[in-house]
PDB file of C-alpha atoms in Angstrom:
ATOM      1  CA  UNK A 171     -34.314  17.367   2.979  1.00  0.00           C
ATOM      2  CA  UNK A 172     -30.851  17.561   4.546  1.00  0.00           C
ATOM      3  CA  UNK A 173     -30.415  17.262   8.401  1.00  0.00           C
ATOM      4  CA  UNK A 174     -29.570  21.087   9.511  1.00  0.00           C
ATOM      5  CA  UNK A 175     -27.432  18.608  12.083  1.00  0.00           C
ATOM      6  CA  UNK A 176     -25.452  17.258   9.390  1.00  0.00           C
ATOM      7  CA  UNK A 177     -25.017  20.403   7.534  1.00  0.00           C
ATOM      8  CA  UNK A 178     -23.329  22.069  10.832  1.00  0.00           C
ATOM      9  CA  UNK A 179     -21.312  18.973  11.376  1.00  0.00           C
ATOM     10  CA  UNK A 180     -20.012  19.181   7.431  1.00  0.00           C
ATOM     11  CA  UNK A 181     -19.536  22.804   7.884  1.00  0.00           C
ATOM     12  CA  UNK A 182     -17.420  22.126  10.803  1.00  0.00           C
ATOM     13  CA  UNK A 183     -14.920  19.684   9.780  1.00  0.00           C
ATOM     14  CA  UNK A 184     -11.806  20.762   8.627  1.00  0.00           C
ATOM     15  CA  UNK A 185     -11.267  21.134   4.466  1.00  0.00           C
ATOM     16  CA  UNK A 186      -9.828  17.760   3.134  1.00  0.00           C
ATOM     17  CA  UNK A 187      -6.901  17.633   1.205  1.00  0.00           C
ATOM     18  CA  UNK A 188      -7.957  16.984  -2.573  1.00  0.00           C
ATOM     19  CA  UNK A 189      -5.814  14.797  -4.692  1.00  0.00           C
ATOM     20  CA  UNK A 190      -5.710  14.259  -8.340  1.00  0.00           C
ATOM     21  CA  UNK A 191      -5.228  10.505  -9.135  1.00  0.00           C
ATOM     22  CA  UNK A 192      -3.989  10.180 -12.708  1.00  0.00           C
ATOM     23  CA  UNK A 193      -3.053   6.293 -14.086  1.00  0.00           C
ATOM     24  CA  UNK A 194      -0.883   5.212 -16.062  1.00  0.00           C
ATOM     25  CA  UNK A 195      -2.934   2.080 -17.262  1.00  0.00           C
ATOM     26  CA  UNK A 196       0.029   0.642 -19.818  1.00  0.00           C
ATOM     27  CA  UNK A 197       2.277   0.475 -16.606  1.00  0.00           C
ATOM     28  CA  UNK A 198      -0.361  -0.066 -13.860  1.00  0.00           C
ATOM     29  CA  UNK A 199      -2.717  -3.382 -12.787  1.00  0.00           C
ATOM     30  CA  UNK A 200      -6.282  -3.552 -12.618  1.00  0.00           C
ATOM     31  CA  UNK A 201      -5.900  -5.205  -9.185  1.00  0.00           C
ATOM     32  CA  UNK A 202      -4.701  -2.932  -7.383  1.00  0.00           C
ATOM     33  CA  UNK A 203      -7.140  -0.292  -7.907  1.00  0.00           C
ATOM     34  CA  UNK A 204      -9.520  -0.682  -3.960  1.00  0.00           C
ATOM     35  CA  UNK A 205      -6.210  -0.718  -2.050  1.00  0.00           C
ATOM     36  CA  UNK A 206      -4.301   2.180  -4.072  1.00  0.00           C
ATOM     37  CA  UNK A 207      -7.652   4.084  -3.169  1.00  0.00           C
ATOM     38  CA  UNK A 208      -7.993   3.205  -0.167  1.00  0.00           C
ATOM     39  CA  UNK A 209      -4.293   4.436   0.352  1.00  0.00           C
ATOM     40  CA  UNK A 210      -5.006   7.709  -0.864  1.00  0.00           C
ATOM     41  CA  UNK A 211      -8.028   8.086   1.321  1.00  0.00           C
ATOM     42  CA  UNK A 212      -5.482   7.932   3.962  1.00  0.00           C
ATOM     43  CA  UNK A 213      -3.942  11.399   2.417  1.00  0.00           C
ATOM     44  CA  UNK A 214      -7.145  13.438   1.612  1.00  0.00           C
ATOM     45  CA  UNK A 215      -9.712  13.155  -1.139  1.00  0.00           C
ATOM     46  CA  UNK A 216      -9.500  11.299  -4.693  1.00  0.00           C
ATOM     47  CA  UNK A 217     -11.740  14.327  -6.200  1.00  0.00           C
ATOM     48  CA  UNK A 218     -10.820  13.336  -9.591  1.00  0.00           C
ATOM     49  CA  UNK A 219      -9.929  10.237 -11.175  1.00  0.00           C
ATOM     50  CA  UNK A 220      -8.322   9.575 -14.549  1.00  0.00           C
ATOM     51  CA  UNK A 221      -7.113   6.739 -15.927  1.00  0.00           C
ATOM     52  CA  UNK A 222      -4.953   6.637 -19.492  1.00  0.00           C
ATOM     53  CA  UNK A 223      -4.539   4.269 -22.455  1.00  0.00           C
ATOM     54  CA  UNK A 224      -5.748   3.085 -25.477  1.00  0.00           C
ATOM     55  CA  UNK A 225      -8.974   1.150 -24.037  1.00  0.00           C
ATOM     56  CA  UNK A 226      -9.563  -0.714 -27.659  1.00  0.00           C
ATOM     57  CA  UNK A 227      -6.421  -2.754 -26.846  1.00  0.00           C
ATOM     58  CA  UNK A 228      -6.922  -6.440 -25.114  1.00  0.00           C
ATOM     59  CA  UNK A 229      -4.320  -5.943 -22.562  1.00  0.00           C
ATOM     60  CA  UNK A 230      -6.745  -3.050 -20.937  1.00  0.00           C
ATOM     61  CA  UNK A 231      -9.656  -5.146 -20.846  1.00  0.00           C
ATOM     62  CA  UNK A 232      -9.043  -5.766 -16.984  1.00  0.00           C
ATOM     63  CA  UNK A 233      -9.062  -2.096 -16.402  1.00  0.00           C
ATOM     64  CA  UNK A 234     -12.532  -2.068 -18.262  1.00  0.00           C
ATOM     65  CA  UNK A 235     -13.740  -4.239 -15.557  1.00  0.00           C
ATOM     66  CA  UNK A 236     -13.577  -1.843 -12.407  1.00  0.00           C
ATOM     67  CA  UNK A 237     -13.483   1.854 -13.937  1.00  0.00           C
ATOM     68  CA  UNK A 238     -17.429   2.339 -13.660  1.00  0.00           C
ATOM     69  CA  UNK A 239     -17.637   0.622 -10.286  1.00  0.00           C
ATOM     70  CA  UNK A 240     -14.396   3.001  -8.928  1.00  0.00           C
ATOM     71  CA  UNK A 241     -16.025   5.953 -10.971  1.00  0.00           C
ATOM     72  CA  UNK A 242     -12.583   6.313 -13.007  1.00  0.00           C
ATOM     73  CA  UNK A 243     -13.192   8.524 -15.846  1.00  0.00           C
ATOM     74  CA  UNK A 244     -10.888   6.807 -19.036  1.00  0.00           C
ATOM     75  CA  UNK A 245      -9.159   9.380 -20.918  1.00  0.00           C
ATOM     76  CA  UNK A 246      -9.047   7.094 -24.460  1.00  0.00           C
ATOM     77  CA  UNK A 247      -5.618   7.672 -26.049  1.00  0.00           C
ATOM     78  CA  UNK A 248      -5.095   5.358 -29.426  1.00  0.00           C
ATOM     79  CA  UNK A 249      -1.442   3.859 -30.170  1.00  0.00           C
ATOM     80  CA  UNK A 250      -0.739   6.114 -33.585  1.00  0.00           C
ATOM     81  CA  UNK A 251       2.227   4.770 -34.407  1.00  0.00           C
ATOM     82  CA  UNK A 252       4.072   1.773 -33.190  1.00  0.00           C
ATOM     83  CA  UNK A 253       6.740   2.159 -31.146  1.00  0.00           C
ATOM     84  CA  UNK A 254       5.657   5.077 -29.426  1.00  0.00           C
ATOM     85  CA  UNK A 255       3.900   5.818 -26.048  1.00  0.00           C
ATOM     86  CA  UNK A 256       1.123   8.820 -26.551  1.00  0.00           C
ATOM     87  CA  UNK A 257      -0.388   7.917 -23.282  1.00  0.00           C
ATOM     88  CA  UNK A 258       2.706   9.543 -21.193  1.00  0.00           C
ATOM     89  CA  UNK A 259       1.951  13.175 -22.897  1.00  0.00           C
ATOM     90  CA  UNK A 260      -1.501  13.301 -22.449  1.00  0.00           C
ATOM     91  CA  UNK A 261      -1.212  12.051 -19.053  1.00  0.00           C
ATOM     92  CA  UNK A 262       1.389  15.263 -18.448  1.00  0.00           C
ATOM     93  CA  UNK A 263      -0.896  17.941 -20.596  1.00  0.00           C
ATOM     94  CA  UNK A 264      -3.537  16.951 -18.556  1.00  0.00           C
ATOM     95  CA  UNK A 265      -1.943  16.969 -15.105  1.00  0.00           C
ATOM     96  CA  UNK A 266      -0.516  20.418 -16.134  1.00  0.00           C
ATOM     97  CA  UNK A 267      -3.828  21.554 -16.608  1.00  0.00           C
ATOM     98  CA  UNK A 268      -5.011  20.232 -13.370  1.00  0.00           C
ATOM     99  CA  UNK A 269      -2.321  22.253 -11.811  1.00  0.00           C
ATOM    100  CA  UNK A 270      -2.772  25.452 -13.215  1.00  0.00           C
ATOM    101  CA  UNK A 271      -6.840  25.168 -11.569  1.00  0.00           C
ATOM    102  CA  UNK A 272      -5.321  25.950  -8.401  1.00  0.00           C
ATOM    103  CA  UNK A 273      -8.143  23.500  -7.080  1.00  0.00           C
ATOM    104  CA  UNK A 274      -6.080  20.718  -5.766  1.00  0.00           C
ATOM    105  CA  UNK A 275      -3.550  20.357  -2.850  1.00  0.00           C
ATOM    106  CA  UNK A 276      -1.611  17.218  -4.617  1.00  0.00           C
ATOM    107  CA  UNK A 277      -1.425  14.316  -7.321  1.00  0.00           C
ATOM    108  CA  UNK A 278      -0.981  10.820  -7.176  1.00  0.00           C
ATOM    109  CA  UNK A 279       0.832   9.584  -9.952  1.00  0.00           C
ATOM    110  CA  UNK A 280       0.345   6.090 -10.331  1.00  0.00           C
ATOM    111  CA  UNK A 281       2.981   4.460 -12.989  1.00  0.00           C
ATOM    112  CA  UNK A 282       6.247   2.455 -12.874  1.00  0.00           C
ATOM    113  CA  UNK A 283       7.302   4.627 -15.822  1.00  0.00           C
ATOM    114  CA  UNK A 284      10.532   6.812 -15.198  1.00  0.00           C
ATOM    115  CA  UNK A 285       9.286   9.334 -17.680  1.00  0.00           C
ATOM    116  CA  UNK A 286       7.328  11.137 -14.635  1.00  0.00           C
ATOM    117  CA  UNK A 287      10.156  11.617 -12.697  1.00  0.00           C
ATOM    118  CA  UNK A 288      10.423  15.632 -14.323  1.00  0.00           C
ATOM    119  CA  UNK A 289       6.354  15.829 -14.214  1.00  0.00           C
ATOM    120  CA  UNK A 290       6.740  14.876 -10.178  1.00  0.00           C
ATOM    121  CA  UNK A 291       9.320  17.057  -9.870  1.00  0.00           C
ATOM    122  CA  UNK A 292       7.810  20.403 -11.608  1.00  0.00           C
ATOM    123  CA  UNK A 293       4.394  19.565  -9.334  1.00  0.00           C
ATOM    124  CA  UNK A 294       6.985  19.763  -6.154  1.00  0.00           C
ATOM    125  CA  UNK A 295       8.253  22.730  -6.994  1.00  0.00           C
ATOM    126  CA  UNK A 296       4.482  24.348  -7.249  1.00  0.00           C
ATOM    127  CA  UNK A 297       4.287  23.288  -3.428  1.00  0.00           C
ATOM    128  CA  UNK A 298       2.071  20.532  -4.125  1.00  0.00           C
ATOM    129  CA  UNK A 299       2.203  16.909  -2.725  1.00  0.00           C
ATOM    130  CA  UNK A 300       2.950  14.268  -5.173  1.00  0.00           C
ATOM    131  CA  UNK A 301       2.339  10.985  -4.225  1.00  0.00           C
ATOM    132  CA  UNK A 302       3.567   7.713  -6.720  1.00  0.00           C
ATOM    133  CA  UNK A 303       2.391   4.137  -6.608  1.00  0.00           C
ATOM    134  CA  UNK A 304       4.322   1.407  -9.180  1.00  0.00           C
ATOM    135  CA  UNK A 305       5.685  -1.575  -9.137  1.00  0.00           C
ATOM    136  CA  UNK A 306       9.313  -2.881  -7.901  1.00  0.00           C
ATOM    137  CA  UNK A 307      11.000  -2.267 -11.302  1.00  0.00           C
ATOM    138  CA  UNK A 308       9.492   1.462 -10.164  1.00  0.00           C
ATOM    139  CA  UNK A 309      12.872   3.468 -10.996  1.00  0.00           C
ATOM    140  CA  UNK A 310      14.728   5.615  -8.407  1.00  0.00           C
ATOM    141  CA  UNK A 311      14.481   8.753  -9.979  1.00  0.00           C
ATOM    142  CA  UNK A 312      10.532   8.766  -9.765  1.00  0.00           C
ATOM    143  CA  UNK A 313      10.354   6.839  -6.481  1.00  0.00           C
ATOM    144  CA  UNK A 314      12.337  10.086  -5.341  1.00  0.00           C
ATOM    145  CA  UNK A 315      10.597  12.534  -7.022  1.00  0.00           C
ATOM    146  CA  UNK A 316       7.516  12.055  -4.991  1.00  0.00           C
ATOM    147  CA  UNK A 317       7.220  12.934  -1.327  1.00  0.00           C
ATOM    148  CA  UNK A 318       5.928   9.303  -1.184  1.00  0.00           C
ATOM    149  CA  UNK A 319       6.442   6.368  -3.001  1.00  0.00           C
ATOM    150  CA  UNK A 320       4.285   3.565  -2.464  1.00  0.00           C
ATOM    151  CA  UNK A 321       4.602  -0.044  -3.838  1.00  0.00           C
ATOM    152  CA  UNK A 322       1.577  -1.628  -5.387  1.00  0.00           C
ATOM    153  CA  UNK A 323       2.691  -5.046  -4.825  1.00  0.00           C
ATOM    154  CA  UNK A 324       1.906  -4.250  -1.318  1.00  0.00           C
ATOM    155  CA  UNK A 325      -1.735  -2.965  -2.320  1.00  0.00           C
ATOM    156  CA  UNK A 326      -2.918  -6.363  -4.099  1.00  0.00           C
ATOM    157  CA  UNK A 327      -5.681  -8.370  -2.367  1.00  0.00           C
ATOM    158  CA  UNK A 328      -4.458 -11.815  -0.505  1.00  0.00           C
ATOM    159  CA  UNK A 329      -6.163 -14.821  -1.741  1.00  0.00           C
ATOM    160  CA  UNK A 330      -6.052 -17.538   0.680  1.00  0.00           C
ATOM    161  CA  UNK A 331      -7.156 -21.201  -0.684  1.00  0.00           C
ATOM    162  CA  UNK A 332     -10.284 -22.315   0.992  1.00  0.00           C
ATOM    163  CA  UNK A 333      -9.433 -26.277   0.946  1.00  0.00           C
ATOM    164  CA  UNK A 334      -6.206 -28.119   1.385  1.00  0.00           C
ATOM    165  CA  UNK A 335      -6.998 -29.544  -1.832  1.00  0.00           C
ATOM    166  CA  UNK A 336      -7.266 -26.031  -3.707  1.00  0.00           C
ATOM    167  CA  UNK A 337      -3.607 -25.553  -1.598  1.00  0.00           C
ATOM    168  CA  UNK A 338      -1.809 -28.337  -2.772  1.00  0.00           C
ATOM    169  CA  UNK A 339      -3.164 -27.427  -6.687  1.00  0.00           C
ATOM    170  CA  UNK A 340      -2.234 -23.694  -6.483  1.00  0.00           C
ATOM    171  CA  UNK A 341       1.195 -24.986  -5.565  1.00  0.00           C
ATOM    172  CA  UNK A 342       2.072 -27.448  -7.979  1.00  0.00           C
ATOM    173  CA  UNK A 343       0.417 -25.303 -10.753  1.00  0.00           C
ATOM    174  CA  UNK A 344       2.400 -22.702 -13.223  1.00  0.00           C
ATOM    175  CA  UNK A 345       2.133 -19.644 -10.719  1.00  0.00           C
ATOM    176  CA  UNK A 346       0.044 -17.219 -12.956  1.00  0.00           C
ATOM    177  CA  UNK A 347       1.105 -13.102 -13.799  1.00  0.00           C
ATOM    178  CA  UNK A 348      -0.732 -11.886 -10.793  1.00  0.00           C
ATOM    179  CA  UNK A 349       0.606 -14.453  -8.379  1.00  0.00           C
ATOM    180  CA  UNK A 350       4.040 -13.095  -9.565  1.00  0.00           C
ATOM    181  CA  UNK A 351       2.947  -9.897  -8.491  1.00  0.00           C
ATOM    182  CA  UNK A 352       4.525  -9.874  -4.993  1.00  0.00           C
ATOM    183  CA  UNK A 353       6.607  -8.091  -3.060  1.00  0.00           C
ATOM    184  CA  UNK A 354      10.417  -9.234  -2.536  1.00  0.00           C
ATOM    185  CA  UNK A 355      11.685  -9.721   0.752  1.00  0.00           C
ATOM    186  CA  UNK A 356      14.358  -7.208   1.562  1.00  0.00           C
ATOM    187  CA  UNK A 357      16.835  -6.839   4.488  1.00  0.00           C
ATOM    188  CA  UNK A 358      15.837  -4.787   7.317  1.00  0.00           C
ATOM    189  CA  UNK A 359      18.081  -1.507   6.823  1.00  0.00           C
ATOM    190  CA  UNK A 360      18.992  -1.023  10.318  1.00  0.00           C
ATOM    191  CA  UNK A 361      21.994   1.432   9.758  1.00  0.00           C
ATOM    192  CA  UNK A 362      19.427   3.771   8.238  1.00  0.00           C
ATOM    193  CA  UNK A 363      16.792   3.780  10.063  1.00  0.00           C
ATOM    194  CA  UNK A 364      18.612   4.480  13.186  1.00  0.00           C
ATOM    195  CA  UNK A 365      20.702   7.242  11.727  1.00  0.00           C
ATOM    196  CA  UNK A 366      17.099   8.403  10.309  1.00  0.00           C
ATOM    197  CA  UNK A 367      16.096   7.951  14.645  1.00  0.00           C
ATOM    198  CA  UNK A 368      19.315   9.745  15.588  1.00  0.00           C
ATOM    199  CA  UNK A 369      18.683  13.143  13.291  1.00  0.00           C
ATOM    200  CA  UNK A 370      14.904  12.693  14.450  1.00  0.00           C
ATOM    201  CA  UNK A 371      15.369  12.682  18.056  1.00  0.00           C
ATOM    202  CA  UNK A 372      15.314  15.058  20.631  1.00  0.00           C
ATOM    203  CA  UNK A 373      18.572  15.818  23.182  1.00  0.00           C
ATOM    204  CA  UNK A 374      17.068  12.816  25.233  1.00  0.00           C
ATOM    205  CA  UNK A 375      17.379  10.646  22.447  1.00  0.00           C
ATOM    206  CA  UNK A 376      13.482  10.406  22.564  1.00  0.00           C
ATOM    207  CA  UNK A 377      11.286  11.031  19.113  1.00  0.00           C
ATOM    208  CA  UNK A 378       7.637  11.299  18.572  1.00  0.00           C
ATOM    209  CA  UNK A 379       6.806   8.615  15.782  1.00  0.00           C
ATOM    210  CA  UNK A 380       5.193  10.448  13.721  1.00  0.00           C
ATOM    211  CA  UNK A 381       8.396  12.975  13.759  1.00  0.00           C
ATOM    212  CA  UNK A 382      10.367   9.382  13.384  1.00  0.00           C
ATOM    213  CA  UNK A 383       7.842   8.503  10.387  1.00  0.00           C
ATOM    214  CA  UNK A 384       7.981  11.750   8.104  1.00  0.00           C
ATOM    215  CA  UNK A 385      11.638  12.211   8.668  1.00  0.00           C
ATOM    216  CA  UNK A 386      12.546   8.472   7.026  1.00  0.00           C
ATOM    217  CA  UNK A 387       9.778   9.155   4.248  1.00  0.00           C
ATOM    218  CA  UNK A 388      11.710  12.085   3.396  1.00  0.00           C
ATOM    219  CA  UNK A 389      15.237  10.719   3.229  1.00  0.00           C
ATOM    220  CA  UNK A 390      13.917   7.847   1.266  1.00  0.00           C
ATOM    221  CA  UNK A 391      10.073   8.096  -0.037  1.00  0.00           C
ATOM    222  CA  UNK A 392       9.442   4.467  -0.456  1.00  0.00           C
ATOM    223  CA  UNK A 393      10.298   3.250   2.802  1.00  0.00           C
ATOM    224  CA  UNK A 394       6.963   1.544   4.044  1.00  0.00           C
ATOM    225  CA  UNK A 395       6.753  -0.506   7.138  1.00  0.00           C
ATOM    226  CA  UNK A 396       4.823  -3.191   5.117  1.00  0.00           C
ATOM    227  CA  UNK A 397       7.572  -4.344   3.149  1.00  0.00           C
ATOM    228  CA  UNK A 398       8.877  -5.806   6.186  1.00  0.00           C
ATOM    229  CA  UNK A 399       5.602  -7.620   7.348  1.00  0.00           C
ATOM    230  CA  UNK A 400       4.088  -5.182   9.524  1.00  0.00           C
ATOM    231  CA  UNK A 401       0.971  -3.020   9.206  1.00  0.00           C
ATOM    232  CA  UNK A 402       2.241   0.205  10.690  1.00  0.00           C
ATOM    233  CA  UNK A 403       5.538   2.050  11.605  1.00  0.00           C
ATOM    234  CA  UNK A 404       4.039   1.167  15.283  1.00  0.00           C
ATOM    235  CA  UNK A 405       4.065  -2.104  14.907  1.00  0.00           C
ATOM    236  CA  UNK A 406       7.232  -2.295  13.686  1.00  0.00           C
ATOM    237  CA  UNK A 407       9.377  -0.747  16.269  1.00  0.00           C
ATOM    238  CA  UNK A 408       7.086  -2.564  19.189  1.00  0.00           C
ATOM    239  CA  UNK A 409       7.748  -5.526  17.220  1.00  0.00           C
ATOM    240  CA  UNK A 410      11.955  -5.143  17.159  1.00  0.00           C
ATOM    241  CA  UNK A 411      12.929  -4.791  20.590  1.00  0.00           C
ATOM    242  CA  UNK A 412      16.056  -5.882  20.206  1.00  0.00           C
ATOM    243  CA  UNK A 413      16.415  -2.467  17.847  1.00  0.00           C
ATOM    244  CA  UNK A 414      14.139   0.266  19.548  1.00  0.00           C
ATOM    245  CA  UNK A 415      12.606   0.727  23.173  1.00  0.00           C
ATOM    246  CA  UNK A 416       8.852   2.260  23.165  1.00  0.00           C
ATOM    247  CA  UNK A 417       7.288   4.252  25.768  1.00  0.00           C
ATOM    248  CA  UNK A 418       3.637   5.874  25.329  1.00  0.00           C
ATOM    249  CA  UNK A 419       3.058   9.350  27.046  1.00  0.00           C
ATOM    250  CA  UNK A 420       0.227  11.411  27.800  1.00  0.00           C
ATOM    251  CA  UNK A 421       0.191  15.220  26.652  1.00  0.00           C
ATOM    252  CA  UNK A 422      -1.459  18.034  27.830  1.00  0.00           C
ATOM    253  CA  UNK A 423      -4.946  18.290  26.503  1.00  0.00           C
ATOM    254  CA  UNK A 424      -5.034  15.292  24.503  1.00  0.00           C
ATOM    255  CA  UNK A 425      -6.545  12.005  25.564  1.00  0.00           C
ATOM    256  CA  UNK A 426      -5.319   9.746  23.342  1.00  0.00           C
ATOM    257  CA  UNK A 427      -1.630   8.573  24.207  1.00  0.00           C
ATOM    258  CA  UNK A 428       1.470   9.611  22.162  1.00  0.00           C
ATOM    259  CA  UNK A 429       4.373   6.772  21.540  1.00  0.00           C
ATOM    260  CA  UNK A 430       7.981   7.881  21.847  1.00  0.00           C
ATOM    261  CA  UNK A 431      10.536   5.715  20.147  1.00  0.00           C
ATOM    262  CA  UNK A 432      14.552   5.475  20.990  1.00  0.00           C
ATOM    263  CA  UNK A 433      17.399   3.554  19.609  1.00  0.00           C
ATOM    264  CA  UNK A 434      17.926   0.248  22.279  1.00  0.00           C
ATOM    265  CA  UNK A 435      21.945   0.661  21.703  1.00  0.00           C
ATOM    266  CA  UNK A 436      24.443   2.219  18.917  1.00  0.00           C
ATOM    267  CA  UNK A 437      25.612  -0.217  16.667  1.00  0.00           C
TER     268      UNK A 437
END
């Protein structure tokens, strides 16, 4: 019998936001799969998950590894012809379906295929949130189609070599597919992010970073703190002092403290 405790406690939490995750398995990787989740847990609720692709084939054979252990239901969709991808329209029919339930608050859309760019796009425009996840060959168009775009380079596990000896071998070997799978350093865009600050900011030249955070997601969705080696947005501008000055306040009613960012100097 259920706790009448827990049912009150249930009853009293606010309604999560409920996510369709459909994949894209001939332009996803297996590997990814407990940090993309994990990622949308950070949005709301994965209340159903769907993965597409012809399952017969041997290059899905590491998806059949983790679908029953991630509860991913695999919509089977067999190559007819050569040549031509049958997986994108059932993907679309079915998240067109989805929508038209009126049961979910968003979709995550995870595929490096620029074919979804229109299917993002049409989900926007029915108020929903549409969140991507695809590699670095990920095409503009779709990255800005969502309201977030989210490499999965940055979602793969980090194996670290338990000997020197296992070091030494993993460098001088061939590195494999999945090693390859990493994400390229890129330049800090400075200019940007302190215009993004600027536009952000109130007449003190203050902003709250969470104000800071959704305004740079929306003028460019796949902007992601990680890509420059740090964890959160937080860390980040704590981290470049020579770029931004931090100070934490205290609002009314809350207890928890509130950090302010400002640009150091103009450029």
């Amino acid at each position: 019998m259920v706790s009448p405790k827990l049912i009150a406690k249930i009853e009293s939490e606010e309604p999560t936001t409920r996510f369709a995750v459909l994949i894209d398995a001939d332009n996803a990787q297996a590997a990814v799969i407990e940090g993309l989740l994990a990622e949308v847990a950070k949005f709301g609720e994965a209340t159903v998950k769907r993965i597409y692709g012809d399952f017969t084939a041997p290059t899905s054979a590491s998806w059949k590894k983790v679908l029953q252990k991630h509860a991913i239901k695999p919509m089977q969709q067999f190559a007819y012809t050569t040549g031509k991808n049958s997986t994108d329209s059932t993907l679309i029919i079915d998240a067109m379906d989805l929508l038209y339930t009126r049961k979910f608050d968003g979709f995550c859309l995870v595929t490096s295929d620029s074919d979804f760019t229109g299917l993002a796009m049409r989900l926007r425009e029915e108020g929903l949130t549409v969140l991507g996840f695809g590699e670095q060959k990920t095409p503009e168009a779709f990255r800005n189609a969502c309201h977030k775009f989210i490499l999965t380079e940055i979602l793969r596990p980090t194996i670290q070599p338990e000997t020197p000896s296992q070091a030494t071998k993993a460098v001088s070997s061939v590195p494999s597919k999945d090693a390859e799978q990493t994400v390229k350093p890129i330049e800090f865009p400075i200019r940007f992010v302190l215009e993004a600050l600027e536009h952000s900011s109130d007449e003190s030249g203050w902003a709250h970073l969470g104000t800071f955070g959704s305004y740079l997601t929306k003028l460019q969705p796949d902007f992601d703190s990680r890509r420059f080696g740090f964890k959160k947005l937080s860390d980040l501008v704590r981290a470049k002092t020579d770029v931004f000055a931090t100070e934490e306040r205290a609002l009314p009613g809350q207890e928890q403290k509130s950090l302010y960012v400002r640009a150091k100097s103009a450029l």
